[in-house]
PDB file of C-alpha atoms (C1' of nucleotides) in Angstrom:
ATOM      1  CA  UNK A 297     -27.256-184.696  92.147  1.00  0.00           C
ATOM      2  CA  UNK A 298     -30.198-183.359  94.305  1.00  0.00           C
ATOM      3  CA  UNK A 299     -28.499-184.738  97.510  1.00  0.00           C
ATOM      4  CA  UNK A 300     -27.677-180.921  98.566  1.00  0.00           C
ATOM      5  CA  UNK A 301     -31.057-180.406  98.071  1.00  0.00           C
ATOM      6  CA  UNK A 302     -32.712-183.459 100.086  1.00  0.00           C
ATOM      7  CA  UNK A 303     -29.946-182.788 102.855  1.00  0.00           C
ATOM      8  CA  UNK A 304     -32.207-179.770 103.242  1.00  0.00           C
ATOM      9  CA  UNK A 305     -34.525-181.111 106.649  1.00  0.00           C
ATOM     10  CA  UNK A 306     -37.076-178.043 105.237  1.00  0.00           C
ATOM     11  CA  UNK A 307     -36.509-179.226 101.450  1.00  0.00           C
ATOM     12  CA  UNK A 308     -37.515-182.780 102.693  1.00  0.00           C
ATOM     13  CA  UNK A 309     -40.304-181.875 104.931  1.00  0.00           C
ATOM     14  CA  UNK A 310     -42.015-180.297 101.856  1.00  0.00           C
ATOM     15  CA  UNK A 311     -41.521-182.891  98.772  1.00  0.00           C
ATOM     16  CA  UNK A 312     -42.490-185.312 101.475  1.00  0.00           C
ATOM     17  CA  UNK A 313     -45.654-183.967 102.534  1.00  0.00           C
ATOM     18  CA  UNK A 314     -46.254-182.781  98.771  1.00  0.00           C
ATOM     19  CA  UNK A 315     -45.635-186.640  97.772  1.00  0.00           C
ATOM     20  CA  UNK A 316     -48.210-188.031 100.753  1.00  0.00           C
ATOM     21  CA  UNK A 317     -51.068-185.558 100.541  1.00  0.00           C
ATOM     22  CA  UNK A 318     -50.837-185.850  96.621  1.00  0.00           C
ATOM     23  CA  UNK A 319     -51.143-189.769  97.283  1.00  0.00           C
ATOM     24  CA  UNK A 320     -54.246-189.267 100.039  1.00  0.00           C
ATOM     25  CA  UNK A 321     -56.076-186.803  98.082  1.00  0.00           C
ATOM     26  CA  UNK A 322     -57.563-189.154  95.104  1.00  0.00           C
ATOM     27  CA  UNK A 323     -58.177-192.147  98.035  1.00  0.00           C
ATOM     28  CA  UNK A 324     -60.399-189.502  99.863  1.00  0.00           C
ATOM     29  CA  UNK A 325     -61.781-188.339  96.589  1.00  0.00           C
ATOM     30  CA  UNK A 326     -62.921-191.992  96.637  1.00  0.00           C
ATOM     31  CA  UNK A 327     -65.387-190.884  99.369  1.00  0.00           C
ATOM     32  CA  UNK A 328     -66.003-187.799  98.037  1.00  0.00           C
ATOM     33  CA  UNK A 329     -64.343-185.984 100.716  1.00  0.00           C
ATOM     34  CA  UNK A 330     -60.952-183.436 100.735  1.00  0.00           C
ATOM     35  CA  UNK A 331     -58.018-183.489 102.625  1.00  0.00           C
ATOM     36  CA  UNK A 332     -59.421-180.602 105.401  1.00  0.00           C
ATOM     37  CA  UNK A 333     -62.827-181.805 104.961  1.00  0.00           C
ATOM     38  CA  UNK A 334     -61.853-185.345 106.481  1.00  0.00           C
ATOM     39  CA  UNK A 335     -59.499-183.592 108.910  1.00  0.00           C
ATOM     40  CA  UNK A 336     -62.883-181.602 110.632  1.00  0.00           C
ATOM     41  CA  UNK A 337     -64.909-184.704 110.523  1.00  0.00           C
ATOM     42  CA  UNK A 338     -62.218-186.456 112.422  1.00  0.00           C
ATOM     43  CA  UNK A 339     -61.980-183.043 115.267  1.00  0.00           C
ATOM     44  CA  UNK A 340     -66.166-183.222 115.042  1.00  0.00           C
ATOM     45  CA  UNK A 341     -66.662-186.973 115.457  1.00  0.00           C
ATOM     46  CA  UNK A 342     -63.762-186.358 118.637  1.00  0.00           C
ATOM     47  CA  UNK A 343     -64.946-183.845 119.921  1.00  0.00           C
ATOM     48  CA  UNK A 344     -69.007-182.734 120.217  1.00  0.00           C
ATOM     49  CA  UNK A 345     -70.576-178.994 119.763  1.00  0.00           C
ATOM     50  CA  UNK A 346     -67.625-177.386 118.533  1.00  0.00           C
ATOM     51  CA  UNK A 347     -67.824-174.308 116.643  1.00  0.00           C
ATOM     52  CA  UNK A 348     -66.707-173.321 113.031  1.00  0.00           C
ATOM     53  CA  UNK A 349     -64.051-170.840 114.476  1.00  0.00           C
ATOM     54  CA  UNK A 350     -63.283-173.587 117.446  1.00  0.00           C
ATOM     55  CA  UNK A 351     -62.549-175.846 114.379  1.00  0.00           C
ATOM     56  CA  UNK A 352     -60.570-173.749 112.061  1.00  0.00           C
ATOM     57  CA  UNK A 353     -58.313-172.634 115.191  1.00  0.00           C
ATOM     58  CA  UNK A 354     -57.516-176.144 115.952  1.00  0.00           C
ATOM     59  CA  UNK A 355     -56.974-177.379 112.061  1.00  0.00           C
ATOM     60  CA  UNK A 356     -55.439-173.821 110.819  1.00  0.00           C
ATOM     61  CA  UNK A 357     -58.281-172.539 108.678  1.00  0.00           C
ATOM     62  CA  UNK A 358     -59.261-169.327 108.188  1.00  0.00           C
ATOM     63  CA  UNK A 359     -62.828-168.800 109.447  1.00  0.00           C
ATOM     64  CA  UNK A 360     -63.884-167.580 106.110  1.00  0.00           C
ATOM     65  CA  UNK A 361     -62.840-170.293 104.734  1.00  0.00           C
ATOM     66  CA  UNK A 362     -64.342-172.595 107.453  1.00  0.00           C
ATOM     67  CA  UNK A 363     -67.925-170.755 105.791  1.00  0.00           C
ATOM     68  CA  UNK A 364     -67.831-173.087 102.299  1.00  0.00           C
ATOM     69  CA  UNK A 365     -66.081-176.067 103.514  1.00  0.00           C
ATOM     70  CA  UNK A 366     -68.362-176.792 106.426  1.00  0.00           C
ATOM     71  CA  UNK A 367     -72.031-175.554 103.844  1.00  0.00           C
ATOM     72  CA  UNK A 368     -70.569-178.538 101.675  1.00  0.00           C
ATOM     73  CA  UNK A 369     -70.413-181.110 104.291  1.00  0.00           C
ATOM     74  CA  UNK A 370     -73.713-179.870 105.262  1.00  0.00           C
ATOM     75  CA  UNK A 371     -74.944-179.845 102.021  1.00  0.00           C
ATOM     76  CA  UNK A 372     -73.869-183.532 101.911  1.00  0.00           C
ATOM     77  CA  UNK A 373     -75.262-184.312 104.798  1.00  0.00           C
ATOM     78  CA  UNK A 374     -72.483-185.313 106.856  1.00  0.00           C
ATOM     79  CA  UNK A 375     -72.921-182.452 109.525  1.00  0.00           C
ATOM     80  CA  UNK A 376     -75.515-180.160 111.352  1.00  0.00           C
ATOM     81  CA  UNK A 377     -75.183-177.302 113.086  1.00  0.00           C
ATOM     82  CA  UNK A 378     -77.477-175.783 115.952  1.00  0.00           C
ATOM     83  CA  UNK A 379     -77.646-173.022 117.836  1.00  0.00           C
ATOM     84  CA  UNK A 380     -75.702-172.787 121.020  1.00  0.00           C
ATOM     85  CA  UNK A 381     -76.822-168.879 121.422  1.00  0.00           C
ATOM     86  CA  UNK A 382     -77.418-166.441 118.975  1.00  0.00           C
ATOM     87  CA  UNK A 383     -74.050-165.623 118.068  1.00  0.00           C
ATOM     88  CA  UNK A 384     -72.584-169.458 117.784  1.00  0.00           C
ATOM     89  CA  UNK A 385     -73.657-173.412 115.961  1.00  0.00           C
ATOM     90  CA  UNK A 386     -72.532-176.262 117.338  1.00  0.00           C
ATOM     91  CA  UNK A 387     -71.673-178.292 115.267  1.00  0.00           C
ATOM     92  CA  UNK A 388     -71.856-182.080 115.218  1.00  0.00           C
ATOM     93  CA  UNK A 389     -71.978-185.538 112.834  1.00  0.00           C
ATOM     94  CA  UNK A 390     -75.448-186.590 111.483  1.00  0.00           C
ATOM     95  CA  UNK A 391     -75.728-190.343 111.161  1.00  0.00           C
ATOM     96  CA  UNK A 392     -74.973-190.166 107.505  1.00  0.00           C
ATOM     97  CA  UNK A 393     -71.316-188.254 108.570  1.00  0.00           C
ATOM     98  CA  UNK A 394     -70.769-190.875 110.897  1.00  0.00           C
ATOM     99  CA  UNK A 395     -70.825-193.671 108.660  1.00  0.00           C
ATOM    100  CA  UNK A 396     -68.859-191.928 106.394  1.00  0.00           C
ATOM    101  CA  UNK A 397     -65.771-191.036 108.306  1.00  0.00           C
ATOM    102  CA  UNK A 398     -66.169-194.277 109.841  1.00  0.00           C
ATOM    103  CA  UNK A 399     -65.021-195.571 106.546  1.00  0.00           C
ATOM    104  CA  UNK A 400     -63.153-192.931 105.347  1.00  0.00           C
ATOM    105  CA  UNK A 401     -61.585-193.289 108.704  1.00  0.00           C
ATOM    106  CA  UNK A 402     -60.456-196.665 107.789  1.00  0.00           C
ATOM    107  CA  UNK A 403     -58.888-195.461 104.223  1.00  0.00           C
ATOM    108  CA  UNK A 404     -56.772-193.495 106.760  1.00  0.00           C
ATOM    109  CA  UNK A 405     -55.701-195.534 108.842  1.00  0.00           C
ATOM    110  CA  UNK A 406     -54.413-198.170 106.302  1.00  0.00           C
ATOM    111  CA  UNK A 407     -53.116-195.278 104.166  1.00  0.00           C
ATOM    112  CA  UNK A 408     -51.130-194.079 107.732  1.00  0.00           C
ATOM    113  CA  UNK A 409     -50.336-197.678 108.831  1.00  0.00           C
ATOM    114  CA  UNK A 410     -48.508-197.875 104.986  1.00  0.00           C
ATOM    115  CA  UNK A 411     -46.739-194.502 105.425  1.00  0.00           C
ATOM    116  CA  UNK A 412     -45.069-195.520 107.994  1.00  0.00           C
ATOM    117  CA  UNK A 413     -44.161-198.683 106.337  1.00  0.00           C
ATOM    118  CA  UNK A 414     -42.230-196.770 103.995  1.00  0.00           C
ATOM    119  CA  UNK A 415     -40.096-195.572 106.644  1.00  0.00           C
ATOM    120  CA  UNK A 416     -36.586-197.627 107.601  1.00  0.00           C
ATOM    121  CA  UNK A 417     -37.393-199.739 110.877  1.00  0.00           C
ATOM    122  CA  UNK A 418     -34.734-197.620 112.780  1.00  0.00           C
ATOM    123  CA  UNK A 419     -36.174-194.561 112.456  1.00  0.00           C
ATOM    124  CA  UNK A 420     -39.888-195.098 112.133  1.00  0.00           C
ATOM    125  CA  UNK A 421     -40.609-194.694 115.604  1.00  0.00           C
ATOM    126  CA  UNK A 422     -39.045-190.597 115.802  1.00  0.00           C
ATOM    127  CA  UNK A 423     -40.685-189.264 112.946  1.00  0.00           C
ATOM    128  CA  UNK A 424     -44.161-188.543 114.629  1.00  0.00           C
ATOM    129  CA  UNK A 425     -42.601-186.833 117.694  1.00  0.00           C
ATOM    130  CA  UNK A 426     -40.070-184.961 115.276  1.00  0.00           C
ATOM    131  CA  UNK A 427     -43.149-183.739 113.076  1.00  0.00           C
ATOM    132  CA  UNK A 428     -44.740-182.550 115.951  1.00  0.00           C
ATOM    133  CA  UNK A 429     -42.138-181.297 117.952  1.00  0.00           C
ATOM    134  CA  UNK A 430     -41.890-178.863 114.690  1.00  0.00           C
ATOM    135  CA  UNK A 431     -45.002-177.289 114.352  1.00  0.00           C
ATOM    136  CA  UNK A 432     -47.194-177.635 118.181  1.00  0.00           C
TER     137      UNK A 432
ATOM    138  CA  UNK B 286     -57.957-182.499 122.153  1.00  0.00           C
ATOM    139  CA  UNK B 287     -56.329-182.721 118.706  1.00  0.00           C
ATOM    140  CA  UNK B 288     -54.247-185.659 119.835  1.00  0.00           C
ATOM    141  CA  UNK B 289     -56.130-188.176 117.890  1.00  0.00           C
ATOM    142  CA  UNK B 290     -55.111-185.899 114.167  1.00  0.00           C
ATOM    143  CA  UNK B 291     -51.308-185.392 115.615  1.00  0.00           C
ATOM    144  CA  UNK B 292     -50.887-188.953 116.072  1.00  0.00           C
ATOM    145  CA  UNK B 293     -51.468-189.438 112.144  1.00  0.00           C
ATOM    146  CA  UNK B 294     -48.011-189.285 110.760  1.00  0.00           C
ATOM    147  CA  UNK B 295     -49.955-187.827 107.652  1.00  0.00           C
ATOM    148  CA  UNK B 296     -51.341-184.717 109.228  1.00  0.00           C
ATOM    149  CA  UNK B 297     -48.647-184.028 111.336  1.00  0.00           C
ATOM    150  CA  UNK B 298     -46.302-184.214 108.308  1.00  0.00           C
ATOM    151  CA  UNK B 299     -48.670-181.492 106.683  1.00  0.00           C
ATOM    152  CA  UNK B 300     -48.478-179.240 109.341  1.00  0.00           C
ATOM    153  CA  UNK B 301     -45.103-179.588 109.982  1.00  0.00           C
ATOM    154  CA  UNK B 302     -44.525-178.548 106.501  1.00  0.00           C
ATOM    155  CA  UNK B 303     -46.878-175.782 106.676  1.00  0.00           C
ATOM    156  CA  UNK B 304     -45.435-174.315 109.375  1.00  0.00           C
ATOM    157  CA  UNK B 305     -42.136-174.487 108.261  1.00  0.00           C
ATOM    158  CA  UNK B 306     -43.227-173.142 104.482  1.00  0.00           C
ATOM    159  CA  UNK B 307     -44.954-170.657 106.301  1.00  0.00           C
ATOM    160  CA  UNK B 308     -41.709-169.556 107.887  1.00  0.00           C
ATOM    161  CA  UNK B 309     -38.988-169.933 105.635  1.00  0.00           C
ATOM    162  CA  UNK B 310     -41.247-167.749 102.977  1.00  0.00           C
ATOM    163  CA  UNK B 311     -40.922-164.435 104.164  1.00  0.00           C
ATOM    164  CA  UNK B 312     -37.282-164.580 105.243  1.00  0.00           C
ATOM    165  CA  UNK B 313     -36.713-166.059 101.108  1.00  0.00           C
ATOM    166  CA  UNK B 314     -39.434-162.822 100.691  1.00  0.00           C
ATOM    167  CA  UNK B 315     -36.299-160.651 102.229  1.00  0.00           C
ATOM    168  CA  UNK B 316     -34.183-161.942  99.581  1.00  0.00           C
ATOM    169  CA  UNK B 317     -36.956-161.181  96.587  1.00  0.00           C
ATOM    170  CA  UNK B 318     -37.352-164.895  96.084  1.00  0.00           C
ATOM    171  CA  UNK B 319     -39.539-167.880  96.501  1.00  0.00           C
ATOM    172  CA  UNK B 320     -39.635-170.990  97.995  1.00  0.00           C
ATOM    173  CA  UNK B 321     -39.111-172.773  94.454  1.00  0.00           C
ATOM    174  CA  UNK B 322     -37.269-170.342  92.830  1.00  0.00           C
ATOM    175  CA  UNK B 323     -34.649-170.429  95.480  1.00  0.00           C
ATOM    176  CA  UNK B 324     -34.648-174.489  94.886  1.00  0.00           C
ATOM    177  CA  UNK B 325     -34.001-173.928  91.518  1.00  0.00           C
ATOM    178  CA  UNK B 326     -31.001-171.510  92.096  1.00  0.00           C
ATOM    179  CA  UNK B 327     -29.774-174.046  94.683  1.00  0.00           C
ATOM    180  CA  UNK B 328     -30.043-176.483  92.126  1.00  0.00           C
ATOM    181  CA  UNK B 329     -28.642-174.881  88.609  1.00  0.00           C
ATOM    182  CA  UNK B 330     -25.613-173.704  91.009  1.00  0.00           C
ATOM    183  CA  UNK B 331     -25.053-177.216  92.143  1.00  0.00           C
ATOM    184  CA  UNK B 332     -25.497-178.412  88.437  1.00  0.00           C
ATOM    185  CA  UNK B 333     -24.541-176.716  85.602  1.00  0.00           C
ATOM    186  CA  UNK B 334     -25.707-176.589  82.166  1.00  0.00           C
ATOM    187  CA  UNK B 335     -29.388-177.845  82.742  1.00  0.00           C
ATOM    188  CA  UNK B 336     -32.120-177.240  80.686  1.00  0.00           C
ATOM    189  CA  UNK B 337     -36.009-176.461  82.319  1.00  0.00           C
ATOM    190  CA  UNK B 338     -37.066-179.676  81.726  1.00  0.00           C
ATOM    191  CA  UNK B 339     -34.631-181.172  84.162  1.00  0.00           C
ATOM    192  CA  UNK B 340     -35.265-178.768  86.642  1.00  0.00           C
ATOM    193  CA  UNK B 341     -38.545-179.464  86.377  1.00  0.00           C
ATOM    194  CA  UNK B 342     -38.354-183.509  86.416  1.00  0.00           C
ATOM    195  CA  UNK B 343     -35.882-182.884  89.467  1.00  0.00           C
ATOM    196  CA  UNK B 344     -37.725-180.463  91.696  1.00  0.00           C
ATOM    197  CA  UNK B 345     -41.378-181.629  90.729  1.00  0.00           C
ATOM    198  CA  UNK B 346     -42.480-178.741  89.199  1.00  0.00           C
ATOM    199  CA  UNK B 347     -44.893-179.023  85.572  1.00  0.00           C
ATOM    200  CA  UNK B 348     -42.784-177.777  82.158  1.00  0.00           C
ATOM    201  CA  UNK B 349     -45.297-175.672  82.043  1.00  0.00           C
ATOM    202  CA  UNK B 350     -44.997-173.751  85.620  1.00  0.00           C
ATOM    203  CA  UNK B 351     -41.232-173.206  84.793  1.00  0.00           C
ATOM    204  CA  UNK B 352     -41.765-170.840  82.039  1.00  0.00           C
ATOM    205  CA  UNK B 353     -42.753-167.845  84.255  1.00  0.00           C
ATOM    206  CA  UNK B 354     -40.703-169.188  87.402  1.00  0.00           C
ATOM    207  CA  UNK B 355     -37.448-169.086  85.196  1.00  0.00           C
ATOM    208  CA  UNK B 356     -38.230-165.751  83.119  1.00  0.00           C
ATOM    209  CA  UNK B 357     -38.517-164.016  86.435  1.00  0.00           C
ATOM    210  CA  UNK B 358     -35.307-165.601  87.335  1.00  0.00           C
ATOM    211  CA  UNK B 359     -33.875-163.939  84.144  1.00  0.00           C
ATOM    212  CA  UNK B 360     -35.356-160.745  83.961  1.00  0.00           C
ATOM    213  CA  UNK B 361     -33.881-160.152  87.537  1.00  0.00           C
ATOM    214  CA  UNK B 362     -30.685-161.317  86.125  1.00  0.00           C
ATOM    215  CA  UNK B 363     -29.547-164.042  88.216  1.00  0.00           C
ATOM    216  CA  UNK B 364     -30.112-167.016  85.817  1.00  0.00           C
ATOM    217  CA  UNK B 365     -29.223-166.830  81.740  1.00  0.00           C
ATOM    218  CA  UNK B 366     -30.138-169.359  78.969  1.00  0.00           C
ATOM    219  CA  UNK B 367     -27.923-171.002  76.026  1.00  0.00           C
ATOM    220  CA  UNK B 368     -28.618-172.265  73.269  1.00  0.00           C
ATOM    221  CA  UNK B 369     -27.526-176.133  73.994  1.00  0.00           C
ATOM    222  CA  UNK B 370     -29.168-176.906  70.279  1.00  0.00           C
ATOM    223  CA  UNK B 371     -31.987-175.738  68.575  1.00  0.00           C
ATOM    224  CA  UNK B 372     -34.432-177.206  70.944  1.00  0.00           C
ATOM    225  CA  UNK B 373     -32.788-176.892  74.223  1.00  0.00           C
ATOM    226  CA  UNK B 374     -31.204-174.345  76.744  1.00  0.00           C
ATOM    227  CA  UNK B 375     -29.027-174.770  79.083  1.00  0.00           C
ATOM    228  CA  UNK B 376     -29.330-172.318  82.474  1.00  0.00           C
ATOM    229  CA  UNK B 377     -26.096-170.837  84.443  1.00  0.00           C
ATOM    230  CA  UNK B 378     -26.508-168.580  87.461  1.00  0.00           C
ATOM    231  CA  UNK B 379     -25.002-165.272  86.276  1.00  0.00           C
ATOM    232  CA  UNK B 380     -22.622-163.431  88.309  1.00  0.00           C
ATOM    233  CA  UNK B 381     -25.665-161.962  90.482  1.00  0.00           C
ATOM    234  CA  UNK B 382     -27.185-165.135  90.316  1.00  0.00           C
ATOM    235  CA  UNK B 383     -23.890-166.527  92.258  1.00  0.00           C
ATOM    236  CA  UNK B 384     -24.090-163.588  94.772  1.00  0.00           C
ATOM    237  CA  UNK B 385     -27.837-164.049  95.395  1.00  0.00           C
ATOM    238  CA  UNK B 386     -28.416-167.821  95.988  1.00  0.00           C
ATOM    239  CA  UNK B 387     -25.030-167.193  98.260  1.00  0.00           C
ATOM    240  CA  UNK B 388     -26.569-164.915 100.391  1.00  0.00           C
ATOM    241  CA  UNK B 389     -30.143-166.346 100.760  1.00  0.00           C
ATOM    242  CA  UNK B 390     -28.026-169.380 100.988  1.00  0.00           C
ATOM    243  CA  UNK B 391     -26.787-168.275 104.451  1.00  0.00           C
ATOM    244  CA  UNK B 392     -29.821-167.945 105.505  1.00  0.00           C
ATOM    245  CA  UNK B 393     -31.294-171.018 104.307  1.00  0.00           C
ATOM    246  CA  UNK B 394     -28.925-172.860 106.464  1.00  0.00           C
ATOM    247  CA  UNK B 395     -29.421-170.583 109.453  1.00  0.00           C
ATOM    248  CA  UNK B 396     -33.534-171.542 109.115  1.00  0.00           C
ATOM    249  CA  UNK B 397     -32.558-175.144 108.438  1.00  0.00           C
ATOM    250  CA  UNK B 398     -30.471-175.493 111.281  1.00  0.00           C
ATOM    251  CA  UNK B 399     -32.607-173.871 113.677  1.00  0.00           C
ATOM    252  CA  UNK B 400     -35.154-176.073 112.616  1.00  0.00           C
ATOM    253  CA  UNK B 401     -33.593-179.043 113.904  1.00  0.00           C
ATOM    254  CA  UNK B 402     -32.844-177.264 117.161  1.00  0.00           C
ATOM    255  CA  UNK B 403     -36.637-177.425 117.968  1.00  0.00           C
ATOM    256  CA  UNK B 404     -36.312-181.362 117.231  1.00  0.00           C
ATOM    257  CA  UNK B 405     -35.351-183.248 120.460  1.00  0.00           C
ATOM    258  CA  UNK B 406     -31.970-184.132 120.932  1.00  0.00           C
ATOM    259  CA  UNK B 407     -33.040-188.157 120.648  1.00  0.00           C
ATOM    260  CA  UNK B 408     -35.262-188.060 117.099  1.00  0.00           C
ATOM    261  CA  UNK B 409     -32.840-185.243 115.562  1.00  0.00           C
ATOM    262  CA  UNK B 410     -30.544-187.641 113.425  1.00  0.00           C
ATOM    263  CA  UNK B 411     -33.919-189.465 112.289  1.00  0.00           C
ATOM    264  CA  UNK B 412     -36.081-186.653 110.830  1.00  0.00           C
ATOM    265  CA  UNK B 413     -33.792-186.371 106.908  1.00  0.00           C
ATOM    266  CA  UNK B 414     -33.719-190.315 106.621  1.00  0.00           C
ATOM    267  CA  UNK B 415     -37.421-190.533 107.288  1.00  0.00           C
ATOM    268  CA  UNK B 416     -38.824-188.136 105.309  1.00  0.00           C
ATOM    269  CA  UNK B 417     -36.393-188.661 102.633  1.00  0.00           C
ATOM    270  CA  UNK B 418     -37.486-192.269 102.618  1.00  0.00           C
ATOM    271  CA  UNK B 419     -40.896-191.243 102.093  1.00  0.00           C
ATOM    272  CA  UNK B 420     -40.957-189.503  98.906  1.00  0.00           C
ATOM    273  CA  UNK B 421     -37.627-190.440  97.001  1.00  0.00           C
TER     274      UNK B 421
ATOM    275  C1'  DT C  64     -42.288-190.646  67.717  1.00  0.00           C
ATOM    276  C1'  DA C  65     -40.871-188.421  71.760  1.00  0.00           C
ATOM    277  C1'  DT C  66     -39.289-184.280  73.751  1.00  0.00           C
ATOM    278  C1'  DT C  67     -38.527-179.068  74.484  1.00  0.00           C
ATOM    279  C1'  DG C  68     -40.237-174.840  75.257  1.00  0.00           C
ATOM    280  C1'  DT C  69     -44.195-172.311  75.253  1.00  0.00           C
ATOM    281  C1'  DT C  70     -49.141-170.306  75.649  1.00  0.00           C
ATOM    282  C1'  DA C  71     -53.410-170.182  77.602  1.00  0.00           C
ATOM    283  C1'  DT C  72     -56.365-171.560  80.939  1.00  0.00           C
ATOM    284  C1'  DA C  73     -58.590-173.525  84.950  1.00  0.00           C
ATOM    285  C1'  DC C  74     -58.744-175.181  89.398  1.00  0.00           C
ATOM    286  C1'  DT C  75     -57.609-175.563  94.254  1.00  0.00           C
ATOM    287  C1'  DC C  76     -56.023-173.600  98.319  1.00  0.00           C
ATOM    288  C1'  DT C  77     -55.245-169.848 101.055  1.00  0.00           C
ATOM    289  C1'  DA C  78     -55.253-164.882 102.667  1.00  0.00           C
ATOM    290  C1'  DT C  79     -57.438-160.283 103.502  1.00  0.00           C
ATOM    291  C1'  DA C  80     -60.774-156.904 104.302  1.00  0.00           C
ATOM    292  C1'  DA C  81     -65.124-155.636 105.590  1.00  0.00           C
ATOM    293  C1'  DC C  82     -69.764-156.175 107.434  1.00  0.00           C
ATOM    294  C1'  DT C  83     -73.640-157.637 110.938  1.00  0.00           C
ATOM    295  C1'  DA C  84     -75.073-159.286 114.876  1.00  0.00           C
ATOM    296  C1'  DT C  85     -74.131-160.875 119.331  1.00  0.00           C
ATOM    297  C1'  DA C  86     -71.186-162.062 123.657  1.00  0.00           C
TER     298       DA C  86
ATOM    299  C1'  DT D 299     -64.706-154.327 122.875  1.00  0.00           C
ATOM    300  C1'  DA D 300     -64.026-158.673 121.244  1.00  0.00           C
ATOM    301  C1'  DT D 301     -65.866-162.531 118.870  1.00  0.00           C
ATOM    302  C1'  DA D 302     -68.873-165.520 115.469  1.00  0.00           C
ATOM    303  C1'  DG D 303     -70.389-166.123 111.175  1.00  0.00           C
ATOM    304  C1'  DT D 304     -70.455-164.482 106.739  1.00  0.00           C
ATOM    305  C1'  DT D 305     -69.480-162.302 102.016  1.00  0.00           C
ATOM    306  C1'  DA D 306     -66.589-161.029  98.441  1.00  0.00           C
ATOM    307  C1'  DT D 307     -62.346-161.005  96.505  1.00  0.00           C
ATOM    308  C1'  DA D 308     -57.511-161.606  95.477  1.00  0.00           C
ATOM    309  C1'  DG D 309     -53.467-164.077  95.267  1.00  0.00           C
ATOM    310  C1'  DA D 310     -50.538-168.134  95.222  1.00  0.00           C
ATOM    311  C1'  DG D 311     -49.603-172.551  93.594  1.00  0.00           C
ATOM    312  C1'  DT D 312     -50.552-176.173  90.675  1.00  0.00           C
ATOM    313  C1'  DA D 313     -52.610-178.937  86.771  1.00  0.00           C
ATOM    314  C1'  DT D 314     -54.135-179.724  81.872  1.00  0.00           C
ATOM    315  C1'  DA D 315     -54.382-179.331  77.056  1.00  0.00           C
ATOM    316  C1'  DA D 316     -52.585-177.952  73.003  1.00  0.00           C
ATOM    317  C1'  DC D 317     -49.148-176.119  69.749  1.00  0.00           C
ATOM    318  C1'  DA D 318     -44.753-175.540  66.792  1.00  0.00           C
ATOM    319  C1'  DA D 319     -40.173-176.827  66.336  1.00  0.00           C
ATOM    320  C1'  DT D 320     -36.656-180.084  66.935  1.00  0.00           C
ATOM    321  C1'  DA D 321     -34.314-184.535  68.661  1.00  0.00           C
TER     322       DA D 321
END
DNA sequence: TATTGTTATACTCTATAACTATA
DNA sequence: TATAGTTATAGAGTATAACAATA
């Protein structure tokens, strides 16, 4: 019945990623943390003294949307920023957003390592390079 | 840099499907439709007779978000509703219904198939089995 | 009792435009 | 001139609750 529409690589690509992040969302909620919120903790525990536009280059945010999303993880404590001049904040983990991603980071991973599980043997092993291979 | 977030199967799914989203929207824009109302053409034309409920169930879209989706669809004519019984309506394509969901058809499968073009030759055949295995 | 279609509403996510201060 | 951070706002898209009428 819906085969001509799951034939559809695009079609597929988007009840797929609608299915996961709809799964993900209420396991981060579980740490009090979003979808794009864990994403910049992951870029800001990787990588040190980057800035908000840096950031929302690398994830695809808007910078004004960068401005709430990164006042609530400081609000929370997770992050701080500081001055690199007077036009730019670095910004960077406290030891409070450390700990957290360091076990939100683990939700991930098992919630990744099951993905995958999902995924027939024979192909499990093309799907990350097709993904990317899409969009980078 | 970002490596570490691409190799999560999980975020590169979502940008994947961003991306693409992001690209097949304004060339179903050209047409004067969106992304889910051209499902649901795709899918009435493939299936006739169905009432919003179905569509809904089948496409994962809420009862309640079909209302406006499908009296756009009417009131620009492509789709019309019957009286199945007192309670339910069954949904045709009309005759411009037919001639529009042909045409963006076309170039549907034009996007799709130039989206597996940027797929290398070696995880091509993999990318519709995996993702389908994810979420159906 | 469960389901259909519907209304109204709220919430999240994302996009745009404009402004300032600084590089 | 271009960029960083910010504000305000608007638009999608989606989710929830409730209702009347019917299966």
């Amino acid at each position: 019945m819906t085969d001509l529409l799951a034939q559809l690589p695009g079609y597929a690509l988007r009840r797929a990623a609608n299915a996961v992040m709809g799964e993900l969302a209420p396991i981060l909620a579980g740490h009090d943390l979003k979808i794009a919120e864990a994403a910049v903790l992951l870029l800001v525990r990787e990588q040190a003294n980057l800035t908000s536009s840096q950031i929302g280059k690398t994830l695809d945010i808007q910078r004004a949307n960068m401005v709430p999303l990164l006042n609530r993880l400081e609000s929370a404590g997770l992050i701080h920023r500081e001055p690199i001049d007077k036009k730019s904040l670095a910004i960077n983990l406290t030891k409070d957003g450390e700990a957290k991603i360091c076990e939100a980071g683990a939700a991930i991973d098992t919630f990744e390592k099951n993905l995958l599980a999902r995924v027939p043997a024979e192909h499990r092993d093309h799907l990350l390079p097709a993904l990317n291979a899409i969009w980078r």
